Coordinates of C-alpha atoms in Angstrom, one line a residue:
Chain A
M192 CA -41.6 -29.2 7.3
T193 CA -39.5 -27.8 4.6
Q194 CA -36.1 -29.3 3.9
I195 CA -33.3 -26.9 3.7
T196 CA -31.4 -27.9 0.5
R197 CA -28.5 -25.9 -0.8
R198 CA -30.8 -24.3 -3.4
N199 CA -33.4 -23.4 -0.9
F200 CA -30.8 -22.0 1.5
L201 CA -29.3 -19.8 -1.2
K202 CA -32.8 -18.6 -2.0
L203 CA -33.4 -17.9 1.7
S204 CA -30.1 -15.9 2.0
A205 CA -31.1 -13.9 -1.0
S206 CA -34.5 -13.1 0.3
T207 CA -33.1 -12.1 3.7
A208 CA -30.7 -9.8 1.9
A209 CA -33.7 -8.4 -0.2
I210 CA -35.7 -7.6 3.0
S211 CA -32.7 -5.6 4.3
F212 CA -32.4 -3.7 1.0
S213 CA -36.2 -2.9 1.0
G214 CA -36.0 -0.4 3.8
I215 CA -37.4 -2.5 6.7
P216 CA -35.3 -1.2 9.6
F217 CA -32.3 -3.4 10.3
I218 CA -31.2 -3.6 13.8
A219 CA -27.5 -3.6 13.9
K220 CA -26.1 -5.9 16.5
G221 CA -23.1 -3.6 17.0
E222 CA -25.4 -1.0 18.4
G223 CA -24.0 0.6 21.6
K224 CA -20.7 -1.4 21.4
K225 CA -17.5 0.4 22.0
V226 CA -14.2 0.0 20.3
V227 CA -11.0 1.8 21.4
V228 CA -8.2 2.0 18.9
V229 CA -4.7 2.7 20.2
G230 CA -2.5 4.4 17.7
G231 CA -3.3 6.6 14.8
G232 CA -0.9 5.3 12.1
V233 CA -1.8 3.4 9.0
G234 CA -3.2 0.4 10.9
G235 CA -5.1 2.2 13.7
A236 CA -6.6 4.9 11.5
T237 CA -7.7 2.5 8.8
T238 CA -9.4 0.1 11.3
A239 CA -11.3 2.9 13.0
K240 CA -12.5 4.2 9.7
Y241 CA -13.4 0.9 8.2
I242 CA -15.3 -0.2 11.4
R243 CA -17.4 2.9 11.1
M244 CA -18.0 2.4 7.4
A245 CA -19.1 -1.1 7.9
D246 CA -21.3 -0.5 11.0
P247 CA -21.9 3.1 12.0
S248 CA -23.7 1.9 15.2
V249 CA -20.3 1.0 16.7
E250 CA -18.7 3.8 18.9
V251 CA -15.1 4.1 17.8
T252 CA -12.5 6.0 19.8
L253 CA -9.1 6.4 18.4
I254 CA -6.3 7.6 20.8
E255 CA -3.1 9.0 19.3
K256 CA -0.3 10.9 20.9
N257 CA 0.4 13.3 18.1
A258 CA -2.1 15.7 16.5
D259 CA -0.4 15.1 13.1
Y260 CA 1.0 12.0 11.5
H261 CA 4.0 12.1 9.2
T262 CA 4.1 9.1 6.9
C263 CA 7.3 7.2 6.8
F264 CA 6.5 6.3 3.3
M265 CA 7.7 9.0 0.8
S266 CA 9.8 10.6 3.7
N267 CA 13.0 9.6 1.7
E268 CA 11.9 12.1 -0.9
V269 CA 11.9 14.8 1.8
L270 CA 15.6 14.0 2.4
N271 CA 16.6 14.7 -1.2
G272 CA 14.6 18.0 -1.2
D273 CA 12.1 16.8 -3.9
R274 CA 9.2 16.8 -1.5
S275 CA 8.2 19.1 1.5
L276 CA 7.7 17.7 5.0
D277 CA 4.1 19.1 4.9
S278 CA 3.3 16.9 2.0
I279 CA 3.7 13.8 4.2
K280 CA 1.8 15.4 7.1
F281 CA -1.8 14.2 7.8
G282 CA -4.4 15.1 10.5
Y283 CA -7.4 13.4 11.9
D284 CA -10.3 15.6 10.7
G285 CA -11.3 13.1 8.0
L286 CA -11.7 10.4 10.6
G287 CA -14.0 12.7 12.5
K288 CA -16.2 12.9 9.5
H289 CA -16.7 9.1 9.6
G290 CA -17.8 9.5 13.3
V291 CA -14.6 8.3 14.8
K292 CA -13.9 10.1 18.1
V293 CA -10.3 11.2 18.1
V294 CA -8.5 11.8 21.3
I295 CA -5.0 13.4 21.2
D296 CA -3.3 11.9 24.1
E297 CA -0.7 9.3 25.1
V298 CA -1.9 5.9 26.1
T299 CA 0.0 5.0 29.3
A300 CA -1.5 1.6 30.0
I301 CA -3.8 -1.0 28.5
D302 CA -5.5 -3.4 30.9
A303 CA -6.3 -6.3 28.6
A304 CA -8.4 -8.2 31.1
T305 CA -10.8 -5.4 32.0
K306 CA -10.6 -3.8 28.5
K307 CA -9.4 -0.5 30.0
V308 CA -7.2 2.0 28.3
T309 CA -5.5 4.7 30.4
T310 CA -4.3 8.0 29.0
A311 CA -1.9 10.6 30.4
K312 CA -4.4 13.5 30.6
S313 CA -7.8 12.3 29.3
G314 CA -8.6 9.6 31.8
D315 CA -9.7 6.0 31.3
F316 CA -11.6 4.5 28.3
T317 CA -13.3 1.2 28.6
A318 CA -14.3 -0.8 25.5
D319 CA -15.8 -4.0 24.3
R320 CA -12.9 -4.5 22.0
I321 CA -9.5 -2.9 21.8
V322 CA -7.4 -2.6 18.7
V323 CA -3.7 -1.9 19.3
S324 CA -1.6 -0.5 16.4
P325 CA 1.4 1.0 18.1
G326 CA 3.9 0.6 15.4
V327 CA 7.6 -0.2 16.2
G328 CA 9.7 0.7 19.2
F329 CA 13.5 1.0 19.2
K330 CA 15.9 -1.2 21.1
W331 CA 18.0 1.6 22.5
D332 CA 20.4 -0.8 24.3
A333 CA 21.3 -2.7 21.1
I334 CA 24.1 -0.5 19.8
E335 CA 26.6 0.9 22.2
G336 CA 26.6 4.7 22.2
Y337 CA 23.2 5.0 20.4
D338 CA 20.4 5.8 22.7
E339 CA 17.3 8.0 22.6
K340 CA 19.5 11.0 23.6
A341 CA 21.9 10.3 20.8
S342 CA 19.0 10.3 18.3
E343 CA 18.6 14.0 18.9
T344 CA 21.8 14.7 17.0
I345 CA 22.2 11.4 15.1
P346 CA 18.8 10.9 13.6
H347 CA 17.3 7.5 12.9
A348 CA 14.5 9.2 10.8
W349 CA 12.6 5.9 11.1
K350 CA 9.7 7.7 12.4
A351 CA 9.0 10.6 10.1
G352 CA 8.6 14.2 11.3
P353 CA 11.2 16.2 13.2
Q354 CA 13.6 13.3 12.7
T355 CA 13.3 13.6 8.9
A356 CA 13.7 17.4 9.1
L357 CA 16.9 16.9 11.2
L358 CA 18.4 14.4 8.7
R359 CA 17.6 16.7 5.7
K360 CA 19.2 19.7 7.5
Q361 CA 22.4 17.8 8.1
L362 CA 22.6 16.6 4.5
E363 CA 22.1 20.2 3.3
E364 CA 24.9 21.5 5.7
M365 CA 27.3 18.9 4.7
A366 CA 30.3 20.0 2.6
D367 CA 30.9 18.4 -0.8
G368 CA 33.3 15.4 -0.4
G369 CA 31.5 14.2 2.8
T370 CA 30.5 10.7 3.7
V371 CA 26.9 9.8 4.5
V372 CA 26.8 6.6 6.6
I373 CA 23.5 4.7 6.9
C374 CA 23.3 1.8 9.2
P375 CA 20.3 -0.5 8.6
P376 CA 19.3 -2.8 11.5
T377 CA 18.9 -6.5 11.9
S378 CA 15.6 -8.0 10.7
P379 CA 12.7 -7.8 11.1
F380 CA 12.3 -4.0 10.9
R381 CA 9.7 -1.6 9.6
C382 CA 9.9 -1.1 5.8
P383 CA 12.5 -3.6 4.6
P384 CA 13.4 -1.7 1.4
G385 CA 13.4 1.6 3.2
P386 CA 17.1 2.0 4.0
Y387 CA 18.1 1.2 0.5
E388 CA 15.6 3.5 -1.0
R389 CA 17.0 6.1 1.4
A390 CA 20.5 5.5 0.2
S391 CA 19.3 5.9 -3.4
Q392 CA 17.5 9.1 -2.7
I393 CA 20.4 10.7 -0.8
A394 CA 22.7 9.5 -3.7
H395 CA 20.4 11.4 -6.0
Y396 CA 20.8 14.5 -4.0
L397 CA 24.6 14.2 -3.7
K398 CA 25.0 13.5 -7.4
N399 CA 23.2 16.8 -8.3
N400 CA 24.5 18.9 -5.4
K401 CA 27.6 17.4 -3.8
P402 CA 29.1 15.0 -6.5
K403 CA 32.4 14.3 -4.6
S404 CA 30.5 12.9 -1.6
K405 CA 29.3 9.3 -1.0
V406 CA 26.9 7.0 0.7
L407 CA 28.2 4.2 2.8
I408 CA 25.8 1.5 4.0
L409 CA 27.1 -0.4 7.0
D410 CA 24.6 -3.3 7.1
A411 CA 23.7 -5.6 10.0
S412 CA 22.6 -8.2 7.4
D413 CA 24.2 -9.9 4.4
K414 CA 21.2 -9.4 2.0
F415 CA 18.4 -7.0 1.6
S416 CA 15.0 -6.4 0.1
K417 CA 14.9 -6.0 -3.7
Q418 CA 18.6 -6.2 -3.6
G419 CA 19.1 -7.2 -7.3
L420 CA 16.9 -4.3 -8.5
F421 CA 18.5 -1.8 -6.2
T422 CA 22.1 -2.6 -7.1
Q423 CA 21.1 -2.6 -10.8
G424 CA 19.6 0.8 -10.4
W425 CA 22.7 2.0 -8.4
K426 CA 25.0 0.9 -11.2
E427 CA 22.9 2.6 -13.8
L428 CA 22.4 5.9 -11.9
Y429 CA 25.1 6.4 -9.3
G430 CA 28.0 4.1 -9.8
Y431 CA 28.1 1.1 -7.5
D432 CA 30.8 -1.5 -6.9
I433 CA 33.3 0.1 -9.2
E434 CA 36.8 -1.4 -8.4
Q435 CA 39.7 1.1 -8.9
N436 CA 43.2 0.3 -7.8
G437 CA 41.8 -2.7 -5.8
K438 CA 39.6 -0.3 -3.8
N439 CA 35.9 0.4 -4.1
E440 CA 36.2 3.9 -5.4
G441 CA 34.4 6.0 -8.0
S442 CA 31.0 4.7 -6.7
L443 CA 28.6 7.1 -5.1
I444 CA 27.1 4.2 -3.1
E445 CA 28.9 1.5 -1.2
W446 CA 27.3 -1.4 0.6
R447 CA 29.2 -3.2 3.2
P448 CA 27.4 -6.5 4.3
A449 CA 27.6 -7.7 7.9
S450 CA 30.1 -10.4 6.8
G451 CA 32.2 -7.8 5.1
G452 CA 32.8 -5.6 8.1
G453 CA 29.4 -3.8 8.0
K454 CA 28.0 -4.9 11.4
V455 CA 28.0 -1.8 13.6
V456 CA 29.5 -2.4 17.1
K457 CA 29.6 1.0 18.5
I458 CA 28.6 4.6 17.8
D459 CA 30.4 7.8 19.1
A460 CA 27.7 10.5 18.8
T461 CA 29.9 13.4 19.5
T462 CA 32.5 12.6 16.9
K463 CA 30.1 10.8 14.5
T464 CA 32.3 7.8 14.3
V465 CA 31.1 4.3 13.8
T466 CA 33.0 1.2 14.8
A467 CA 32.1 -1.7 12.6
G468 CA 33.0 -5.4 11.8
E469 CA 35.1 -7.9 13.5
M470 CA 38.2 -5.8 12.7
E471 CA 36.6 -2.9 14.6
D472 CA 37.1 -0.5 11.7
V473 CA 36.6 3.1 12.8
I474 CA 34.6 5.1 10.2
K475 CA 34.2 8.8 10.4
A476 CA 30.8 10.0 9.0
D477 CA 29.9 13.5 8.1
V478 CA 26.2 12.7 8.3
L479 CA 25.3 9.6 10.3
N480 CA 21.9 7.9 10.1
V481 CA 21.5 5.0 12.5
I482 CA 18.4 2.9 12.3
P483 CA 18.2 0.9 15.5
P484 CA 16.9 -2.6 15.7
Q485 CA 13.2 -2.8 16.5
V486 CA 10.5 -4.5 18.5
A487 CA 6.9 -3.8 19.0
C488 CA 6.3 -0.4 20.6
K489 CA 6.5 -0.3 24.3
I490 CA 2.7 0.0 25.1
A491 CA 2.4 -3.5 23.5
H492 CA 4.9 -4.8 26.0
Q493 CA 3.2 -3.0 28.9
A494 CA -0.1 -4.6 27.9
G495 CA 1.5 -8.1 27.8
L496 CA 0.8 -8.6 24.1
T497 CA 4.3 -9.6 23.1
N498 CA 6.1 -12.9 23.2
E499 CA 9.8 -13.7 23.5
S500 CA 10.5 -12.2 20.0
G501 CA 9.4 -8.8 21.2
W502 CA 6.5 -8.8 18.7
C503 CA 2.8 -9.6 19.2
P504 CA 1.4 -13.1 18.2
V505 CA -2.0 -12.9 16.8
N506 CA -4.7 -15.1 15.2
K507 CA -4.0 -14.7 11.5
Q508 CA -7.7 -14.7 10.5
T509 CA -8.8 -12.0 12.9
F510 CA -5.6 -10.4 14.3
E511 CA -6.9 -11.0 17.8
S512 CA -4.1 -11.3 20.2
S513 CA -3.0 -14.9 21.0
V514 CA -2.4 -13.7 24.5
H515 CA -5.5 -11.7 25.4
K516 CA -9.0 -12.2 24.0
G517 CA -10.9 -9.2 22.7
V518 CA -7.6 -7.3 22.1
Y519 CA -6.4 -7.1 18.5
V520 CA -3.0 -6.2 17.3
I521 CA -2.2 -5.0 13.7
G522 CA 0.5 -3.4 11.7
D523 CA 4.3 -3.4 12.3
A524 CA 3.8 -4.6 15.9
C525 CA 2.1 -8.0 15.1
I526 CA 3.6 -11.2 13.7
A527 CA 1.9 -11.8 10.3
T528 CA 4.2 -14.5 8.9
D529 CA 4.9 -13.7 5.2
M530 CA 3.6 -10.1 5.3
P531 CA 6.4 -7.5 5.7
K532 CA 6.2 -4.6 8.1
S533 CA 4.9 -2.1 5.4
A534 CA 2.2 0.5 5.2
Y535 CA 0.2 -1.6 2.7
S536 CA 0.4 -4.7 5.0
A537 CA -0.9 -2.6 7.9
S538 CA -3.7 -1.2 5.7
S539 CA -4.7 -4.6 4.5
Q540 CA -4.5 -6.1 8.1
A541 CA -6.6 -3.2 9.4
K542 CA -9.5 -4.1 6.9
V543 CA -9.4 -7.8 7.9
C544 CA -9.3 -6.7 11.6
A545 CA -12.2 -4.3 11.2
T546 CA -14.2 -7.1 9.7
A547 CA -13.3 -9.5 12.4
V548 CA -14.1 -7.0 15.2
I549 CA -17.6 -6.3 13.8
A550 CA -18.2 -10.0 13.3
S551 CA -17.2 -10.6 16.9
L552 CA -19.4 -7.8 18.3
Q553 CA -22.4 -8.9 16.2
G554 CA -21.8 -12.5 17.3
K555 CA -21.2 -13.8 13.7
E556 CA -18.5 -16.0 12.2
M557 CA -15.5 -14.2 10.7
V558 CA -15.4 -14.6 6.9
T559 CA -12.4 -15.7 4.9
P560 CA -9.8 -12.9 5.0
A561 CA -7.9 -11.5 2.0
Y562 CA -4.6 -9.7 2.2
V563 CA -2.3 -7.8 -0.2
N564 CA 0.9 -5.9 0.0
T565 CA 2.6 -3.6 -2.5
C566 CA 5.8 -1.7 -1.8
Y567 CA 7.3 0.8 -4.3
S568 CA 10.8 2.2 -4.0
I569 CA 11.9 5.1 -6.0
I570 CA 15.6 4.8 -6.9
G571 CA 15.9 8.0 -9.0
P572 CA 13.9 10.2 -11.4
N573 CA 11.6 8.1 -13.4
Y574 CA 13.2 4.9 -11.9
G575 CA 10.7 3.0 -9.8
I576 CA 10.7 -0.6 -8.6
S577 CA 8.2 -2.6 -6.7
V578 CA 7.5 -5.8 -4.8
T579 CA 4.0 -7.1 -4.5
A580 CA 2.1 -10.0 -3.0
V581 CA -1.3 -11.6 -2.6
Y582 CA -1.7 -13.8 0.6
R583 CA -4.0 -16.3 1.8
L584 CA -4.7 -17.8 5.3
E585 CA -3.3 -21.3 5.3
G586 CA -3.9 -23.0 8.6
E587 CA -2.1 -20.8 11.1
T588 CA 0.0 -18.8 8.6
I589 CA -0.5 -16.0 6.1
T590 CA 1.1 -17.5 3.0
Q591 CA 2.1 -15.7 -0.2
V592 CA 0.3 -17.1 -3.1
S593 CA 1.5 -14.7 -5.8
G594 CA 3.5 -11.5 -6.5
G595 CA 7.1 -10.7 -6.9
L596 CA 9.5 -8.1 -8.1
T597 CA 9.7 -5.7 -11.0
P598 CA 11.3 -7.8 -13.7
A599 CA 15.0 -7.2 -14.0
D600 CA 14.6 -6.5 -17.8
A601 CA 11.8 -3.9 -17.2
T602 CA 12.0 -1.1 -19.8
P603 CA 12.7 2.5 -18.7
E604 CA 9.1 3.2 -19.7
Q605 CA 7.8 0.6 -17.2
K606 CA 10.2 2.0 -14.5
A607 CA 8.8 5.5 -15.2
R608 CA 5.3 4.2 -14.9
E609 CA 6.1 2.6 -11.6
V610 CA 7.2 6.0 -10.2
H611 CA 3.8 7.5 -11.3
Y612 CA 2.0 4.5 -9.8
A613 CA 4.0 5.0 -6.6
Y614 CA 2.7 8.5 -6.3
S615 CA -0.8 7.3 -7.1
W616 CA -0.4 4.7 -4.3
F617 CA 0.6 7.4 -1.9
A618 CA -2.3 9.7 -2.9
N619 CA -4.8 6.8 -2.6
I620 CA -3.6 5.0 0.5
T621 CA -3.3 8.2 2.5
H622 CA -6.8 9.1 1.5
D623 CA -8.0 5.6 2.4
I624 CA -6.4 6.0 5.8
F625 CA -7.1 9.6 6.7
G626 CA -9.8 10.8 4.3
Chain B
M182 CA -22.8 -1.9 4.8
I183 CA -24.7 -4.4 7.0
N184 CA -26.8 -5.2 4.1
K185 CA -23.8 -5.7 2.0
K186 CA -22.4 -8.1 4.6
A187 CA -25.6 -10.3 4.3
L188 CA -25.1 -10.2 0.6
G189 CA -21.4 -11.0 1.1
S190 CA -22.2 -14.3 2.9
T191 CA -24.4 -15.3 -0.1
L192 CA -21.6 -14.6 -2.4
L193 CA -19.3 -16.6 -0.2
L194 CA -21.6 -19.6 -0.7
T195 CA -21.7 -18.9 -4.4
A196 CA -17.9 -18.7 -4.5
G197 CA -17.7 -22.0 -2.6
F198 CA -19.9 -23.6 -5.2
V199 CA -17.8 -22.3 -8.1
L200 CA -14.7 -23.7 -6.4
H201 CA -16.4 -27.1 -6.2
I202 CA -17.2 -27.1 -9.9
N203 CA -13.6 -25.9 -10.7
A204 CA -12.1 -28.7 -8.7
A205 CA -14.2 -31.2 -10.5
V206 CA -13.6 -29.9 -14.0
A207 CA -10.1 -28.4 -14.0
E208 CA -7.4 -31.0 -14.3
D209 CA -4.4 -28.6 -14.1
K210 CA -3.1 -27.1 -10.9
A211 CA -5.0 -23.9 -11.1
L212 CA -5.2 -21.9 -8.0
A213 CA -8.6 -22.4 -6.2
A214 CA -10.9 -19.5 -5.4
S215 CA -9.8 -17.8 -2.2
G216 CA -13.3 -18.0 -0.7
A217 CA -13.1 -14.4 0.3
D218 CA -16.2 -12.3 -0.3
S219 CA -16.5 -9.4 -2.6
V220 CA -16.2 -6.7 0.0
M221 CA -13.1 -8.4 1.5
L222 CA -11.5 -8.7 -1.9
G223 CA -12.6 -5.2 -3.1
N224 CA -11.1 -3.6 -0.1
T225 CA -7.6 -4.9 -0.8
C226 CA -7.4 -2.8 -4.0
A227 CA -8.0 0.6 -2.3
G228 CA -4.4 1.3 -1.5
C229 CA -3.7 1.9 -5.2
H230 CA -7.1 2.4 -6.8
G231 CA -8.7 4.5 -4.1
T232 CA -11.4 3.7 -1.4
N233 CA -14.2 1.8 -3.3
G234 CA -12.2 2.2 -6.5
S235 CA -12.3 5.9 -7.0
S236 CA -8.6 7.0 -7.5
F237 CA -7.1 10.3 -6.5
G238 CA -4.5 9.9 -9.2
P239 CA -2.2 11.0 -10.6
A240 CA -2.0 7.9 -12.7
S241 CA -3.6 4.8 -11.1
P242 CA -7.0 4.2 -12.9
S243 CA -10.3 4.4 -11.1
I244 CA -12.1 1.1 -11.3
A245 CA -15.4 2.2 -9.5
G246 CA -18.4 1.7 -11.7
M247 CA -16.5 -0.6 -14.1
G248 CA -18.6 -3.3 -15.7
K249 CA -18.3 -6.7 -14.0
D250 CA -17.2 -8.4 -17.2
T251 CA -14.8 -5.7 -18.0
L252 CA -13.1 -6.2 -14.8
V253 CA -13.0 -10.0 -15.0
D254 CA -11.7 -9.9 -18.5
A255 CA -9.0 -7.4 -17.5
M256 CA -7.9 -9.5 -14.6
K257 CA -7.9 -12.7 -16.6
A258 CA -5.8 -11.0 -19.3
Y259 CA -3.3 -9.8 -16.7
K260 CA -3.1 -13.3 -15.2
E261 CA -2.6 -15.0 -18.6
G262 CA -0.1 -12.4 -19.7
T263 CA -2.0 -11.3 -22.8
R264 CA -2.3 -7.8 -21.3
S265 CA 1.0 -6.2 -20.0
G266 CA 1.0 -4.2 -16.8
T267 CA 3.5 -3.2 -14.1
I268 CA 2.3 -4.8 -11.0
M269 CA -1.1 -6.2 -12.1
N270 CA 0.4 -9.3 -13.8
R271 CA 2.1 -10.3 -10.6
I272 CA -1.1 -9.6 -8.5
A273 CA -3.5 -11.3 -10.8
Q274 CA -1.7 -14.6 -10.3
G275 CA -3.1 -14.8 -6.8
Y276 CA -6.7 -15.3 -7.7
A277 CA -9.1 -17.6 -9.5
D278 CA -11.9 -16.6 -11.8
A279 CA -14.4 -16.7 -8.9
D280 CA -12.3 -14.0 -7.1
F281 CA -12.3 -11.8 -10.2
E282 CA -16.1 -12.2 -10.3
A283 CA -16.4 -11.2 -6.8
M284 CA -14.2 -8.2 -7.4
G285 CA -16.3 -7.3 -10.4
D286 CA -19.5 -7.5 -8.3
F287 CA -18.0 -5.2 -5.8
F288 CA -16.6 -2.5 -8.2
S289 CA -19.5 -2.5 -10.7
K290 CA -21.7 -1.4 -7.8
Q291 CA -19.5 1.6 -6.7
T292 CA -20.2 5.1 -7.9
L293 CA -17.2 6.7 -9.5
L294 CA -16.1 9.9 -7.8
V295 CA -14.3 12.1 -10.3
S296 CA -11.4 14.2 -9.3
A297 CA -10.6 17.4 -11.3
Q298 CA -7.7 17.2 -13.7
N299 CA -5.7 19.7 -15.6
A300 CA -7.2 19.0 -18.9
D301 CA -6.5 21.6 -21.7
A302 CA -9.8 23.2 -22.7
A303 CA -8.9 23.7 -26.3
K304 CA -7.7 20.2 -26.6
A305 CA -10.8 18.8 -24.7
D306 CA -13.0 20.8 -27.1
A307 CA -11.3 19.3 -30.2
G308 CA -11.5 15.9 -28.4
R309 CA -15.2 16.1 -27.9
K310 CA -15.7 16.4 -31.7
L311 CA -13.3 13.5 -32.3
H312 CA -15.0 11.4 -29.6
K313 CA -18.4 11.9 -31.3
E314 CA -17.1 10.9 -34.7
Y315 CA -14.8 8.0 -33.8
C316 CA -15.5 6.8 -30.3
E317 CA -19.0 7.3 -29.2
K318 CA -20.4 4.3 -30.9
C319 CA -18.7 2.0 -28.3
H320 CA -17.8 4.5 -25.6
V321 CA -21.5 5.5 -25.1
E322 CA -22.8 8.6 -23.4
E323 CA -19.5 10.5 -23.7
G324 CA -17.6 7.5 -22.3
T325 CA -19.5 7.5 -18.9
K326 CA -21.1 4.2 -19.4
D327 CA -19.2 0.8 -19.6
E328 CA -21.0 -1.1 -22.3
D329 CA -19.7 -4.4 -23.7
G330 CA -16.4 -4.1 -22.1
A331 CA -15.6 -0.6 -23.3
G332 CA -14.7 0.6 -19.8
V333 CA -15.5 4.0 -18.2
L334 CA -13.3 6.6 -19.9
A335 CA -15.0 9.8 -18.7
G336 CA -13.1 11.2 -15.7
Q337 CA -10.3 8.5 -16.1
W338 CA -6.9 9.7 -15.2
M339 CA -5.2 11.1 -18.3
P340 CA -1.7 9.6 -17.7
Y341 CA -3.4 6.2 -17.4
L342 CA -5.3 6.8 -20.7
H343 CA -2.0 7.7 -22.3
Y344 CA -0.4 4.5 -21.1
A345 CA -3.3 2.5 -22.4
M346 CA -3.1 4.1 -25.8
E347 CA 0.7 3.6 -25.9
D348 CA 0.2 -0.1 -25.1
F349 CA -2.6 -0.5 -27.7
Q350 CA -0.4 1.0 -30.4
S351 CA 2.8 -0.9 -29.4
G352 CA 0.9 -4.2 -29.3
A353 CA 1.5 -4.7 -25.6
R354 CA -2.2 -4.8 -25.2
E355 CA -4.5 -6.2 -27.7
M356 CA -6.7 -3.6 -29.5
P357 CA -10.2 -4.6 -30.6
K358 CA -10.3 -4.8 -34.4
K359 CA -13.1 -2.1 -34.6
M360 CA -11.1 0.2 -32.4
Q361 CA -7.9 -0.4 -34.3
K362 CA -9.7 0.6 -37.6
R363 CA -11.1 3.7 -36.1
I364 CA -8.0 4.8 -34.4
E365 CA -6.0 4.4 -37.6
K366 CA -8.6 6.4 -39.5
M367 CA -8.7 9.0 -36.9
V368 CA -4.9 9.5 -36.8
Q369 CA -4.7 9.4 -40.6
K370 CA -7.4 12.1 -41.0
E371 CA -6.9 14.2 -38.0
G372 CA -3.2 13.9 -37.3
D373 CA -1.0 12.7 -34.4
G374 CA -2.5 15.1 -31.8
A375 CA -5.9 13.5 -32.2
I376 CA -5.3 10.8 -29.6
D377 CA -4.1 13.5 -27.1
N378 CA -7.2 15.6 -27.8
V379 CA -9.6 12.7 -27.1
I380 CA -7.7 11.9 -23.8
H381 CA -8.1 15.6 -22.7
F382 CA -11.8 15.4 -23.5
Y383 CA -12.2 12.3 -21.3
G384 CA -10.0 13.9 -18.6
S385 CA -12.1 17.0 -18.6
R386 CA -15.3 15.1 -17.7
K387 CA -16.6 15.4 -14.2

């Protein structure tokens, strides 16, 4: 009998691999297995594609409500007019080329126990594994006066598309001297630096087109993502925190933290007025952008995948739901400890999830996961900043092991490069998702 | 890809082995290897460098087809701070040498898909002659092959090549002595536009 030493075992593994390479038919264990992916955003589309790339014998069906997807990332550039709405629009033909069956329909129910997904018009789909990537839902009852109906005239523009177009139109129609009010929500929410990049991009538009106007941020929090870098950029480009006659005047951007009267209490959609702070200041906006507090999208709640936080707890190594076996939750909707709710996070989680789903279908052990996040924010022309992180699984948590922000003393050249790399990130990640 | 997976688990064992050695040898608090395999690690780079390392530009470099040692050396230099980048220095801190080697394994096996760029034909033509005279000795086969850490230049994104040359010339990135001599000679003899011409030559490659 041969003893299996480490050396022999390595040899054995190597020769097994060699046999597979030599053309002897490899019987894929995923053969005939079905995966249904709910949601065609960053997380869902990437998972569907990467499952097919890794094991084409698995049948993958992706169900998405809209025929086109508008990326939230880069949508702030649509608001300032630098970018067309079409340039952030993507379809699902690319996924079809990878053999993903794409169904454009609304998922009305997920039965986690029987692995059945019900749609509005296309009937039921059963699967061996379900991947749920539904994104965020809005807590419409959180701010008095701001509900789904109000969002038809007061855009949130936190899901890109018609909402982005509406906010852009209102900015174009606003007279010079107007006030644009942006109301970021309480954490956690999709794209933590997003509201502040939005303020920057709108300020850029106002500076060039309506210089007597201003952006007022009424914040539900006392601090925000990349705060030091944003405020540094605002000071350099737009004027920020300039005190005149004891008042905050002469600044294109004003930020009011929750503790400084920024917390929004009430919205009046017809008059575009906001009541904020303990003193209940009434602020009249010319353009009002309310980003409501968020939870996992409603289908995740219907499927029973959420906990008391409103988000979905998962096994951090596989993204399998902690509630329902065989159902995986990725992207903004899941709880991924250190990872922010960003597109890169969703992409990174999708690849870990795809590997885990295949391992599970093939009856293999899941390998060690690797996760990364990078978020660029463009403050103005040739002025880009970023935050980046590498994570590892440590016990039950996804822990950041490296990363950080653009250095505060970065040169103008480095900030310009970050813009070019931000555009490269956009080109590459969208191709990685939809191509 | 199934085959790759089988290979991946072998690599995983190797990575584990390296980790073991590191733990025994290294006294400092260096980050241990992640234990993730080459496919898992390689896939994390796609968001910026493109699926399997072929970038769609306009600036992020392609890393598909890069020599394993070239990639490992680049990542080590980013980690140690001897090469300046924008986000790469921050990212490289998250890995150990074994991770860089796994990434190198992954990307050295990928085929580079080249996207068309707006290279100026006249500049590219002038650049071709300059390449032959000054660069071909190390950047062999018109810059398509990565030999001895020279990297793949043919089809690389031109803005990135400009950044790289700026960094070499400013000292933000250390230039190999041989290269320094040749660049100096080229610019002296052929004028300031020579570097731009050579970059257009590489950018025009398909």
